[in-house]
Structures are given as C-alpha cells and as structure tokens.
C-alpha cells in the first residue's frame, strides 16, 4: 500500500517543553487514520507542521511524495482541512458560502455549478436555505466538511472535528467521514476514542510527544488479550467453581471472574464443560474483546 504521509524523526520544542520527540509515522493512502492522544499530547502541533504552518526543529514530512516546507503552501493543494470549530460568514447560505470559497480557490463557474449541489447533498445540507448563522453546530461542521472537500483533496485532515458536537451531530459527521474511505485519505486527530474505533482502520497513539503504538486497528486489537467474563448467581457458586477448577481468574466483583483467553475456542469450551460438570448455571458468560480505550489506557500507563 502506498503512503500518503511519511513523517520521519520530527522534533519540536516550545520554550522548555519538548512537544514532539523524534516522532515518525507512516499513513497509508486510502486509510481513515486515527491520530489519538490526550489534550496537549502534541496532535495539533503535528497537524500544523503537516500543513506547513509551523516549523519543526528537525525531521521531515512528505505528502504524496512532496516534502512539506514551512511557509510554502504547495503541498496544501492536495489537502482539505476541517478544524474543531470552523469559522463562517453567518449572513451567507451554505450554497453562497461554498460558491465564495470555490471562487477564492480558482474553480471555474462551470465546475462550481456542478460541484456545490453534489457536496451539499453529500453532507446533508442540500435542502436548506437557512443562513449559516441559524445553523446548529453539527450543520456548521458538515458545511466545514463540504468546504474541505471542494478541491477534491488527496488528504483530508480533521483536527478534533467532533469534540464540540452533541451525539447526533457527532454521528452525522462520523458517517460522512466513514463514507469518504474510497475517495480520499482521512487523518482524524482526536481524543475521543469511541469515534476513532467506529470509523478508523489504522491508528497511532501519541503520548508525551512520542508514538507509543501504531498500525492497523484490527491487528492491534488481535495482539491484546481477550477474556471471558463469567458472572455467577451468588458467591457460593463462585467459590465452588474456583475451589474445583484450575482456572486462574481475576476477580471483577463479588460475583464476576475475568478468565484469560489462551485459545478462544478451547478456552470457551473448557469453561462451559467445567460449569456443566459442576452443575453450576452462570448468570452470564461472554467473550470480551479489548476496546481502543482499554488499549490506550494500557499503553499510556507504561
């Protein structure tokens, strides 16, 4: 798979604080890439360097094979950008605003006439004639997304795009981003782990200026331990089960054990056979896969 972004040995210090510490990262073309970390981890600083808005102390960034240079907007011709709270002219309609942005971008009138209805339909704003000032936050974010897609970017950078939205607005924006998978590469920077897990196929975890973990989300999850959650009807059953088995379970609460999975099929079968042999009927037995939050907390705590 070709790479859309290659970051090598990026360092950035502001005052006495080292913001980025030898950061290296490769983002595959066509991926929806989750760039996650706590607030202050260095995500926005990285975005600014990628966009050529901030100079790195050392290291390189290339986008689609072109080297990013501070103050040079050449590589930005391939980029669409959506911030957490985009700014608008509130007295314009969505159509008028996109037409203005398209003219500033140098698009011809014929292209503008064809593209704007398509973009407004893509973000679900094709049936509104309201002025932007009366839009909800979710509507404004979707309009910002349409504006970011005006130049058919090879790379769409979204910096905390759902952080200021209510659940409905978040779902709308995430659905649009997910549907862009076959059209462009999406770099999705956020601290909201559930959003990343719902749409991203690759992730990188940034902590204290370093990449602590990166790769395909599916592979990362497979490398972290699954477990069975076994809940008993009462403490007597739990004690009886532990006394007559060799399972090494971690106690979650007075009625629940967490049993590690060595082999999913064999472990599950062994638990069921043991329960049947002991004539213990559990309240619940389920396989639990690690969430991105579980993985993030484990990685950051190291």
PDB file of C-alpha atoms in Angstrom:
ATOM      1  CA  UNK A   1       0.000   0.000   0.000  1.00  0.00           C
ATOM      2  CA  UNK A   2       1.325   3.429  -0.968  1.00  0.00           C
ATOM      3  CA  UNK A   3       1.921   6.056   1.702  1.00  0.00           C
ATOM      4  CA  UNK A   4       0.072   9.375   1.731  1.00  0.00           C
ATOM      5  CA  UNK A   5       2.052  10.871   4.631  1.00  0.00           C
ATOM      6  CA  UNK A   6       5.541   9.933   5.783  1.00  0.00           C
ATOM      7  CA  UNK A   7       6.839  11.655   8.915  1.00  0.00           C
ATOM      8  CA  UNK A   8      10.425  10.972   9.958  1.00  0.00           C
ATOM      9  CA  UNK A   9      12.146  11.922  13.213  1.00  0.00           C
ATOM     10  CA  UNK A  10      10.054  15.018  13.867  1.00  0.00           C
ATOM     11  CA  UNK A  11      11.109  17.165  16.820  1.00  0.00           C
ATOM     12  CA  UNK A  12       9.557  20.363  18.129  1.00  0.00           C
ATOM     13  CA  UNK A  13      10.346  22.213  21.335  1.00  0.00           C
ATOM     14  CA  UNK A  14       8.470  25.297  22.533  1.00  0.00           C
ATOM     15  CA  UNK A  15      10.205  27.048  25.398  1.00  0.00           C
ATOM     16  CA  UNK A  16      11.400  24.391  27.805  1.00  0.00           C
ATOM     17  CA  UNK A  17       8.774  21.877  26.718  1.00  0.00           C
ATOM     18  CA  UNK A  18       9.548  19.158  24.178  1.00  0.00           C
ATOM     19  CA  UNK A  19       6.255  18.847  22.268  1.00  0.00           C
ATOM     20  CA  UNK A  20       7.308  16.250  19.674  1.00  0.00           C
ATOM     21  CA  UNK A  21      10.116  13.838  20.473  1.00  0.00           C
ATOM     22  CA  UNK A  22      11.527  12.055  17.402  1.00  0.00           C
ATOM     23  CA  UNK A  23       8.062  11.345  16.005  1.00  0.00           C
ATOM     24  CA  UNK A  24       7.898   9.017  12.998  1.00  0.00           C
ATOM     25  CA  UNK A  25       4.677   7.942  11.318  1.00  0.00           C
ATOM     26  CA  UNK A  26       3.501   6.474   8.005  1.00  0.00           C
ATOM     27  CA  UNK A  27      -0.111   6.919   6.898  1.00  0.00           C
ATOM     28  CA  UNK A  28      -1.292   4.616   4.073  1.00  0.00           C
ATOM     29  CA  UNK A  29      -3.166   6.068   1.112  1.00  0.00           C
ATOM     30  CA  UNK A  30      -6.905   5.413   1.263  1.00  0.00           C
ATOM     31  CA  UNK A  31      -6.943   4.833   5.013  1.00  0.00           C
ATOM     32  CA  UNK A  32      -9.022   6.501   7.690  1.00  0.00           C
ATOM     33  CA  UNK A  33      -6.225   7.081  10.163  1.00  0.00           C
ATOM     34  CA  UNK A  34      -6.960   7.839  13.804  1.00  0.00           C
ATOM     35  CA  UNK A  35      -4.324  10.030  15.448  1.00  0.00           C
ATOM     36  CA  UNK A  36      -5.195   9.821  19.130  1.00  0.00           C
ATOM     37  CA  UNK A  37      -3.857  11.268  22.328  1.00  0.00           C
ATOM     38  CA  UNK A  38      -4.853  13.283  25.340  1.00  0.00           C
ATOM     39  CA  UNK A  39      -5.284  17.035  25.070  1.00  0.00           C
ATOM     40  CA  UNK A  40      -1.792  18.525  24.987  1.00  0.00           C
ATOM     41  CA  UNK A  41      -0.168  15.351  23.632  1.00  0.00           C
ATOM     42  CA  UNK A  42       1.100  17.140  20.508  1.00  0.00           C
ATOM     43  CA  UNK A  43      -1.607  16.306  17.964  1.00  0.00           C
ATOM     44  CA  UNK A  44      -2.380  19.872  16.892  1.00  0.00           C
ATOM     45  CA  UNK A  45       1.333  20.738  16.725  1.00  0.00           C
ATOM     46  CA  UNK A  46       1.796  17.798  14.359  1.00  0.00           C
ATOM     47  CA  UNK A  47      -1.146  18.975  12.235  1.00  0.00           C
ATOM     48  CA  UNK A  48       0.345  22.468  11.953  1.00  0.00           C
ATOM     49  CA  UNK A  49       3.697  21.077  10.818  1.00  0.00           C
ATOM     50  CA  UNK A  50       1.985  18.844   8.238  1.00  0.00           C
ATOM     51  CA  UNK A  51       0.168  21.927   6.915  1.00  0.00           C
ATOM     52  CA  UNK A  52       3.383  23.969   6.761  1.00  0.00           C
ATOM     53  CA  UNK A  53       2.050  26.425   9.339  1.00  0.00           C
ATOM     54  CA  UNK A  54       4.705  25.638  11.940  1.00  0.00           C
ATOM     55  CA  UNK A  55       8.397  24.898  11.511  1.00  0.00           C
ATOM     56  CA  UNK A  56       9.784  21.699  13.005  1.00  0.00           C
ATOM     57  CA  UNK A  57      13.132  21.874  14.795  1.00  0.00           C
ATOM     58  CA  UNK A  58      14.215  18.772  12.877  1.00  0.00           C
ATOM     59  CA  UNK A  59      12.752  15.925  10.863  1.00  0.00           C
ATOM     60  CA  UNK A  60      10.822  15.718   7.598  1.00  0.00           C
ATOM     61  CA  UNK A  61       7.235  15.395   6.396  1.00  0.00           C
ATOM     62  CA  UNK A  62       6.224  14.307   2.894  1.00  0.00           C
ATOM     63  CA  UNK A  63       2.697  14.296   1.456  1.00  0.00           C
ATOM     64  CA  UNK A  64       2.090  12.219  -1.671  1.00  0.00           C
ATOM     65  CA  UNK A  65       5.848  12.237  -2.207  1.00  0.00           C
ATOM     66  CA  UNK A  66       6.266  16.016  -1.857  1.00  0.00           C
ATOM     67  CA  UNK A  67       8.290  17.468   1.020  1.00  0.00           C
ATOM     68  CA  UNK A  68       6.409  19.888   3.278  1.00  0.00           C
ATOM     69  CA  UNK A  69       8.189  23.206   3.785  1.00  0.00           C
ATOM     70  CA  UNK A  70       7.308  25.794   6.404  1.00  0.00           C
ATOM     71  CA  UNK A  71       5.553  28.767   4.811  1.00  0.00           C
ATOM     72  CA  UNK A  72       5.183  27.044   1.429  1.00  0.00           C
ATOM     73  CA  UNK A  73       1.591  26.157   0.536  1.00  0.00           C
ATOM     74  CA  UNK A  74       2.453  23.922  -2.436  1.00  0.00           C
ATOM     75  CA  UNK A  75       1.690  20.659  -0.623  1.00  0.00           C
ATOM     76  CA  UNK A  76      -1.571  22.108   0.717  1.00  0.00           C
ATOM     77  CA  UNK A  77      -3.000  21.938  -2.801  1.00  0.00           C
ATOM     78  CA  UNK A  78      -3.571  18.245  -2.071  1.00  0.00           C
ATOM     79  CA  UNK A  79      -5.130  18.842   1.361  1.00  0.00           C
ATOM     80  CA  UNK A  80      -8.575  19.631   2.736  1.00  0.00           C
ATOM     81  CA  UNK A  81      -8.702  20.793   6.364  1.00  0.00           C
ATOM     82  CA  UNK A  82     -11.503  20.703   8.939  1.00  0.00           C
ATOM     83  CA  UNK A  83     -10.807  22.276  12.369  1.00  0.00           C
ATOM     84  CA  UNK A  84     -12.764  21.643  15.555  1.00  0.00           C
ATOM     85  CA  UNK A  85     -14.760  24.888  15.234  1.00  0.00           C
ATOM     86  CA  UNK A  86     -14.704  26.268  11.667  1.00  0.00           C
ATOM     87  CA  UNK A  87     -15.458  29.966  11.088  1.00  0.00           C
ATOM     88  CA  UNK A  88     -18.072  31.217   8.622  1.00  0.00           C
ATOM     89  CA  UNK A  89     -19.797  34.308   7.288  1.00  0.00           C
ATOM     90  CA  UNK A  90     -23.091  33.911   9.125  1.00  0.00           C
ATOM     91  CA  UNK A  91     -25.073  36.083   6.698  1.00  0.00           C
ATOM     92  CA  UNK A  92     -24.469  33.670   3.809  1.00  0.00           C
ATOM     93  CA  UNK A  93     -26.336  30.484   2.977  1.00  0.00           C
ATOM     94  CA  UNK A  94     -24.431  27.202   2.657  1.00  0.00           C
ATOM     95  CA  UNK A  95     -24.585  27.430  -1.135  1.00  0.00           C
ATOM     96  CA  UNK A  96     -23.364  31.038  -1.146  1.00  0.00           C
ATOM     97  CA  UNK A  97     -20.511  30.231   1.228  1.00  0.00           C
ATOM     98  CA  UNK A  98     -19.271  27.295  -0.833  1.00  0.00           C
ATOM     99  CA  UNK A  99     -19.508  29.374  -4.020  1.00  0.00           C
ATOM    100  CA  UNK A 100     -17.356  32.069  -2.396  1.00  0.00           C
ATOM    101  CA  UNK A 101     -14.759  29.524  -1.238  1.00  0.00           C
ATOM    102  CA  UNK A 102     -14.733  27.902  -4.670  1.00  0.00           C
ATOM    103  CA  UNK A 103     -14.080  31.237  -6.392  1.00  0.00           C
ATOM    104  CA  UNK A 104     -11.238  32.014  -3.988  1.00  0.00           C
ATOM    105  CA  UNK A 105      -9.810  28.564  -4.796  1.00  0.00           C
ATOM    106  CA  UNK A 106      -9.829  29.404  -8.500  1.00  0.00           C
ATOM    107  CA  UNK A 107     -12.511  26.957  -9.613  1.00  0.00           C
ATOM    108  CA  UNK A 108     -14.357  27.842 -12.806  1.00  0.00           C
ATOM    109  CA  UNK A 109     -18.046  28.738 -12.822  1.00  0.00           C
ATOM    110  CA  UNK A 110     -18.968  25.503 -14.603  1.00  0.00           C
ATOM    111  CA  UNK A 111     -17.119  23.418 -12.027  1.00  0.00           C
ATOM    112  CA  UNK A 112     -18.701  25.391  -9.187  1.00  0.00           C
ATOM    113  CA  UNK A 113     -22.208  24.912 -10.586  1.00  0.00           C
ATOM    114  CA  UNK A 114     -21.696  21.148 -10.836  1.00  0.00           C
ATOM    115  CA  UNK A 115     -19.779  20.567  -7.618  1.00  0.00           C
ATOM    116  CA  UNK A 116     -21.705  22.544  -4.980  1.00  0.00           C
ATOM    117  CA  UNK A 117     -25.015  20.613  -5.221  1.00  0.00           C
ATOM    118  CA  UNK A 118     -23.075  17.344  -5.027  1.00  0.00           C
ATOM    119  CA  UNK A 119     -21.147  18.428  -1.936  1.00  0.00           C
ATOM    120  CA  UNK A 120     -24.223  19.801  -0.181  1.00  0.00           C
ATOM    121  CA  UNK A 121     -26.005  16.512  -0.850  1.00  0.00           C
ATOM    122  CA  UNK A 122     -23.006  14.551   0.458  1.00  0.00           C
ATOM    123  CA  UNK A 123     -23.139  16.394   3.799  1.00  0.00           C
ATOM    124  CA  UNK A 124     -26.943  16.514   4.026  1.00  0.00           C
ATOM    125  CA  UNK A 125     -27.390  20.267   3.540  1.00  0.00           C
ATOM    126  CA  UNK A 126     -28.898  20.286   0.052  1.00  0.00           C
ATOM    127  CA  UNK A 127     -32.435  21.027   1.262  1.00  0.00           C
ATOM    128  CA  UNK A 128     -31.749  24.019   3.495  1.00  0.00           C
ATOM    129  CA  UNK A 129     -31.912  27.679   2.516  1.00  0.00           C
ATOM    130  CA  UNK A 130     -31.163  28.949   6.035  1.00  0.00           C
ATOM    131  CA  UNK A 131     -28.401  31.421   6.694  1.00  0.00           C
ATOM    132  CA  UNK A 132     -25.347  29.896   8.350  1.00  0.00           C
ATOM    133  CA  UNK A 133     -25.938  31.990  11.475  1.00  0.00           C
ATOM    134  CA  UNK A 134     -29.006  29.874  12.268  1.00  0.00           C
ATOM    135  CA  UNK A 135     -27.211  26.544  11.768  1.00  0.00           C
ATOM    136  CA  UNK A 136     -26.652  24.101  14.614  1.00  0.00           C
ATOM    137  CA  UNK A 137     -23.056  23.178  15.454  1.00  0.00           C
ATOM    138  CA  UNK A 138     -23.494  19.898  13.649  1.00  0.00           C
ATOM    139  CA  UNK A 139     -24.725  21.635  10.498  1.00  0.00           C
ATOM    140  CA  UNK A 140     -21.788  24.041  10.625  1.00  0.00           C
ATOM    141  CA  UNK A 141     -19.359  21.162  10.965  1.00  0.00           C
ATOM    142  CA  UNK A 142     -20.894  19.398   7.985  1.00  0.00           C
ATOM    143  CA  UNK A 143     -20.620  22.610   5.968  1.00  0.00           C
ATOM    144  CA  UNK A 144     -16.976  22.869   7.019  1.00  0.00           C
ATOM    145  CA  UNK A 145     -16.507  19.339   5.751  1.00  0.00           C
ATOM    146  CA  UNK A 146     -18.063  20.249   2.393  1.00  0.00           C
ATOM    147  CA  UNK A 147     -15.710  23.239   2.141  1.00  0.00           C
ATOM    148  CA  UNK A 148     -12.716  20.998   2.935  1.00  0.00           C
ATOM    149  CA  UNK A 149     -13.714  18.703   0.054  1.00  0.00           C
ATOM    150  CA  UNK A 150     -14.057  21.466  -2.555  1.00  0.00           C
ATOM    151  CA  UNK A 151     -10.669  20.830  -4.162  1.00  0.00           C
ATOM    152  CA  UNK A 152     -11.054  17.019  -4.273  1.00  0.00           C
ATOM    153  CA  UNK A 153      -8.182  16.604  -1.796  1.00  0.00           C
ATOM    154  CA  UNK A 154      -5.944  13.556  -1.741  1.00  0.00           C
ATOM    155  CA  UNK A 155      -5.738  14.075   2.020  1.00  0.00           C
ATOM    156  CA  UNK A 156      -8.432  15.313   4.404  1.00  0.00           C
ATOM    157  CA  UNK A 157      -7.149  16.457   7.799  1.00  0.00           C
ATOM    158  CA  UNK A 158      -9.726  16.635  10.581  1.00  0.00           C
ATOM    159  CA  UNK A 159      -8.489  18.166  13.843  1.00  0.00           C
ATOM    160  CA  UNK A 160     -10.892  17.277  16.687  1.00  0.00           C
ATOM    161  CA  UNK A 161     -13.904  17.560  14.323  1.00  0.00           C
ATOM    162  CA  UNK A 162     -16.440  16.051  16.745  1.00  0.00           C
ATOM    163  CA  UNK A 163     -15.249  17.474  20.067  1.00  0.00           C
ATOM    164  CA  UNK A 164     -17.812  20.322  20.170  1.00  0.00           C
ATOM    165  CA  UNK A 165     -20.783  18.315  18.878  1.00  0.00           C
ATOM    166  CA  UNK A 166     -23.751  16.662  20.558  1.00  0.00           C
ATOM    167  CA  UNK A 167     -24.302  12.907  19.971  1.00  0.00           C
ATOM    168  CA  UNK A 168     -26.494  13.446  16.899  1.00  0.00           C
ATOM    169  CA  UNK A 169     -24.044  15.894  15.325  1.00  0.00           C
ATOM    170  CA  UNK A 170     -21.144  13.542  16.056  1.00  0.00           C
ATOM    171  CA  UNK A 171     -22.902  10.607  14.417  1.00  0.00           C
ATOM    172  CA  UNK A 172     -23.683  12.665  11.296  1.00  0.00           C
ATOM    173  CA  UNK A 173     -20.083  13.825  10.870  1.00  0.00           C
ATOM    174  CA  UNK A 174     -18.647  10.368  11.555  1.00  0.00           C
ATOM    175  CA  UNK A 175     -20.975   8.779   8.998  1.00  0.00           C
ATOM    176  CA  UNK A 176     -19.836  11.252   6.334  1.00  0.00           C
ATOM    177  CA  UNK A 177     -16.165  10.639   7.155  1.00  0.00           C
ATOM    178  CA  UNK A 178     -16.635   6.878   7.039  1.00  0.00           C
ATOM    179  CA  UNK A 179     -18.238   7.157   3.597  1.00  0.00           C
ATOM    180  CA  UNK A 180     -15.159   9.010   2.311  1.00  0.00           C
ATOM    181  CA  UNK A 181     -12.954   5.934   2.672  1.00  0.00           C
ATOM    182  CA  UNK A 182     -12.845   5.140  -1.045  1.00  0.00           C
ATOM    183  CA  UNK A 183     -12.489   8.787  -2.099  1.00  0.00           C
ATOM    184  CA  UNK A 184      -9.559  10.165  -0.111  1.00  0.00           C
ATOM    185  CA  UNK A 185      -7.185   9.567   2.801  1.00  0.00           C
ATOM    186  CA  UNK A 186      -8.529  10.856   6.118  1.00  0.00           C
ATOM    187  CA  UNK A 187      -6.276  11.869   9.016  1.00  0.00           C
ATOM    188  CA  UNK A 188      -8.588  12.033  12.016  1.00  0.00           C
ATOM    189  CA  UNK A 189      -6.985  13.663  15.051  1.00  0.00           C
ATOM    190  CA  UNK A 190      -8.979  13.363  18.274  1.00  0.00           C
ATOM    191  CA  UNK A 191      -9.032  12.406  21.949  1.00  0.00           C
ATOM    192  CA  UNK A 192     -12.478  10.774  21.616  1.00  0.00           C
ATOM    193  CA  UNK A 193     -11.524   7.111  21.362  1.00  0.00           C
ATOM    194  CA  UNK A 194     -15.002   5.778  20.602  1.00  0.00           C
ATOM    195  CA  UNK A 195     -15.165   7.945  17.474  1.00  0.00           C
ATOM    196  CA  UNK A 196     -11.851   6.550  16.245  1.00  0.00           C
ATOM    197  CA  UNK A 197     -12.911   2.982  16.919  1.00  0.00           C
ATOM    198  CA  UNK A 198     -16.149   3.458  14.972  1.00  0.00           C
ATOM    199  CA  UNK A 199     -14.609   4.641  11.673  1.00  0.00           C
ATOM    200  CA  UNK A 200     -10.811   4.204  11.569  1.00  0.00           C
ATOM    201  CA  UNK A 201      -8.891   1.293  10.056  1.00  0.00           C
ATOM    202  CA  UNK A 202      -5.437   2.457  11.258  1.00  0.00           C
ATOM    203  CA  UNK A 203      -4.393   4.294  14.415  1.00  0.00           C
ATOM    204  CA  UNK A 204      -1.422   5.869  16.138  1.00  0.00           C
ATOM    205  CA  UNK A 205      -1.348   6.641  19.857  1.00  0.00           C
ATOM    206  CA  UNK A 206       0.619   9.769  20.753  1.00  0.00           C
ATOM    207  CA  UNK A 207       1.732  10.321  24.331  1.00  0.00           C
ATOM    208  CA  UNK A 208       4.253  12.844  25.643  1.00  0.00           C
ATOM    209  CA  UNK A 209       5.395  13.653  22.115  1.00  0.00           C
ATOM    210  CA  UNK A 210       6.133  10.039  21.143  1.00  0.00           C
ATOM    211  CA  UNK A 211       4.239   7.485  19.077  1.00  0.00           C
ATOM    212  CA  UNK A 212       3.594   4.701  21.575  1.00  0.00           C
ATOM    213  CA  UNK A 213       1.671   2.374  19.258  1.00  0.00           C
ATOM    214  CA  UNK A 214       0.654   2.383  15.587  1.00  0.00           C
ATOM    215  CA  UNK A 215      -0.736   0.077  12.941  1.00  0.00           C
ATOM    216  CA  UNK A 216      -3.927  -1.445  11.591  1.00  0.00           C
ATOM    217  CA  UNK A 217      -6.586  -1.292  14.303  1.00  0.00           C
ATOM    218  CA  UNK A 218      -7.665  -4.872  13.628  1.00  0.00           C
ATOM    219  CA  UNK A 219      -4.108  -6.144  14.126  1.00  0.00           C
ATOM    220  CA  UNK A 220      -3.572  -4.067  17.256  1.00  0.00           C
ATOM    221  CA  UNK A 221      -6.739  -5.453  18.830  1.00  0.00           C
ATOM    222  CA  UNK A 222      -5.705  -9.002  17.929  1.00  0.00           C
ATOM    223  CA  UNK A 223      -2.408  -8.520  19.781  1.00  0.00           C
ATOM    224  CA  UNK A 224      -4.136  -7.524  23.023  1.00  0.00           C
ATOM    225  CA  UNK A 225      -5.697 -10.088  25.302  1.00  0.00           C
ATOM    226  CA  UNK A 226      -9.330 -11.101  25.102  1.00  0.00           C
ATOM    227  CA  UNK A 227     -11.034 -12.567  28.156  1.00  0.00           C
ATOM    228  CA  UNK A 228     -14.231 -14.300  29.208  1.00  0.00           C
ATOM    229  CA  UNK A 229     -16.441 -12.553  31.723  1.00  0.00           C
ATOM    230  CA  UNK A 230     -18.118 -15.188  33.897  1.00  0.00           C
ATOM    231  CA  UNK A 231     -20.811 -13.962  36.276  1.00  0.00           C
ATOM    232  CA  UNK A 232     -22.342 -16.266  38.890  1.00  0.00           C
ATOM    233  CA  UNK A 233     -25.775 -16.136  40.510  1.00  0.00           C
ATOM    234  CA  UNK A 234     -24.287 -15.944  44.001  1.00  0.00           C
ATOM    235  CA  UNK A 235     -20.970 -16.041  45.857  1.00  0.00           C
ATOM    236  CA  UNK A 236     -21.492 -19.706  46.779  1.00  0.00           C
ATOM    237  CA  UNK A 237     -21.387 -20.742  43.115  1.00  0.00           C
ATOM    238  CA  UNK A 238     -18.331 -18.568  42.519  1.00  0.00           C
ATOM    239  CA  UNK A 239     -16.440 -20.087  45.455  1.00  0.00           C
ATOM    240  CA  UNK A 240     -17.440 -23.621  44.430  1.00  0.00           C
ATOM    241  CA  UNK A 241     -16.254 -23.026  40.861  1.00  0.00           C
ATOM    242  CA  UNK A 242     -12.868 -21.688  41.995  1.00  0.00           C
ATOM    243  CA  UNK A 243     -12.378 -24.494  44.505  1.00  0.00           C
ATOM    244  CA  UNK A 244     -12.920 -27.248  41.948  1.00  0.00           C
ATOM    245  CA  UNK A 245     -11.136 -25.825  38.902  1.00  0.00           C
ATOM    246  CA  UNK A 246      -7.658 -24.696  37.890  1.00  0.00           C
ATOM    247  CA  UNK A 247      -8.815 -21.526  36.139  1.00  0.00           C
ATOM    248  CA  UNK A 248      -6.706 -18.514  37.040  1.00  0.00           C
ATOM    249  CA  UNK A 249      -9.359 -15.806  37.024  1.00  0.00           C
ATOM    250  CA  UNK A 250      -9.193 -12.185  38.050  1.00  0.00           C
ATOM    251  CA  UNK A 251     -11.966 -11.053  40.365  1.00  0.00           C
ATOM    252  CA  UNK A 252     -14.014  -8.200  38.877  1.00  0.00           C
ATOM    253  CA  UNK A 253     -16.558  -8.047  41.697  1.00  0.00           C
ATOM    254  CA  UNK A 254     -18.087 -10.424  44.242  1.00  0.00           C
ATOM    255  CA  UNK A 255     -19.941 -12.377  41.547  1.00  0.00           C
ATOM    256  CA  UNK A 256     -17.762 -11.993  38.456  1.00  0.00           C
ATOM    257  CA  UNK A 257     -14.499 -13.521  37.259  1.00  0.00           C
ATOM    258  CA  UNK A 258     -12.414 -12.450  34.274  1.00  0.00           C
ATOM    259  CA  UNK A 259     -10.812 -15.510  32.672  1.00  0.00           C
ATOM    260  CA  UNK A 260      -7.944 -15.067  30.170  1.00  0.00           C
ATOM    261  CA  UNK A 261      -8.303 -16.493  26.663  1.00  0.00           C
ATOM    262  CA  UNK A 262      -5.387 -18.629  25.514  1.00  0.00           C
ATOM    263  CA  UNK A 263      -7.253 -20.118  22.575  1.00  0.00           C
ATOM    264  CA  UNK A 264     -10.730 -18.711  22.014  1.00  0.00           C
ATOM    265  CA  UNK A 265     -12.459 -21.938  21.026  1.00  0.00           C
ATOM    266  CA  UNK A 266     -10.669 -24.185  23.537  1.00  0.00           C
ATOM    267  CA  UNK A 267     -10.967 -21.738  26.439  1.00  0.00           C
ATOM    268  CA  UNK A 268     -14.685 -21.181  25.899  1.00  0.00           C
ATOM    269  CA  UNK A 269     -15.367 -24.901  25.573  1.00  0.00           C
ATOM    270  CA  UNK A 270     -13.349 -25.676  28.715  1.00  0.00           C
ATOM    271  CA  UNK A 271     -15.324 -23.133  30.743  1.00  0.00           C
ATOM    272  CA  UNK A 272     -18.686 -24.476  29.517  1.00  0.00           C
ATOM    273  CA  UNK A 273     -17.666 -28.103  30.162  1.00  0.00           C
ATOM    274  CA  UNK A 274     -16.458 -27.229  33.654  1.00  0.00           C
ATOM    275  CA  UNK A 275     -19.695 -25.410  34.503  1.00  0.00           C
ATOM    276  CA  UNK A 276     -21.692 -28.416  33.261  1.00  0.00           C
ATOM    277  CA  UNK A 277     -19.569 -30.864  35.265  1.00  0.00           C
ATOM    278  CA  UNK A 278     -20.022 -28.831  38.443  1.00  0.00           C
ATOM    279  CA  UNK A 279     -23.726 -28.278  37.692  1.00  0.00           C
ATOM    280  CA  UNK A 280     -23.234 -24.527  38.068  1.00  0.00           C
ATOM    281  CA  UNK A 281     -25.526 -22.355  35.954  1.00  0.00           C
ATOM    282  CA  UNK A 282     -23.946 -18.916  35.412  1.00  0.00           C
ATOM    283  CA  UNK A 283     -25.842 -15.669  35.138  1.00  0.00           C
ATOM    284  CA  UNK A 284     -23.637 -14.587  32.240  1.00  0.00           C
ATOM    285  CA  UNK A 285     -20.725 -15.839  30.149  1.00  0.00           C
ATOM    286  CA  UNK A 286     -19.426 -13.644  27.360  1.00  0.00           C
ATOM    287  CA  UNK A 287     -16.263 -13.093  25.372  1.00  0.00           C
ATOM    288  CA  UNK A 288     -14.916  -9.568  25.853  1.00  0.00           C
ATOM    289  CA  UNK A 289     -12.585  -8.058  23.268  1.00  0.00           C
ATOM    290  CA  UNK A 290     -10.355  -5.124  24.232  1.00  0.00           C
ATOM    291  CA  UNK A 291     -11.701  -1.713  23.271  1.00  0.00           C
ATOM    292  CA  UNK A 292      -9.490   1.056  21.977  1.00  0.00           C
ATOM    293  CA  UNK A 293      -9.934   2.728  25.353  1.00  0.00           C
ATOM    294  CA  UNK A 294      -8.579  -0.388  27.101  1.00  0.00           C
ATOM    295  CA  UNK A 295      -5.575  -0.419  24.772  1.00  0.00           C
ATOM    296  CA  UNK A 296      -4.993   3.328  25.069  1.00  0.00           C
ATOM    297  CA  UNK A 297      -5.028   3.299  28.875  1.00  0.00           C
ATOM    298  CA  UNK A 298      -2.681   0.318  28.959  1.00  0.00           C
ATOM    299  CA  UNK A 299      -0.218   1.921  26.527  1.00  0.00           C
ATOM    300  CA  UNK A 300      -0.255   5.352  28.169  1.00  0.00           C
ATOM    301  CA  UNK A 301       0.200   3.856  31.644  1.00  0.00           C
ATOM    302  CA  UNK A 302       3.510   2.186  30.700  1.00  0.00           C
TER     303      UNK A 302
END
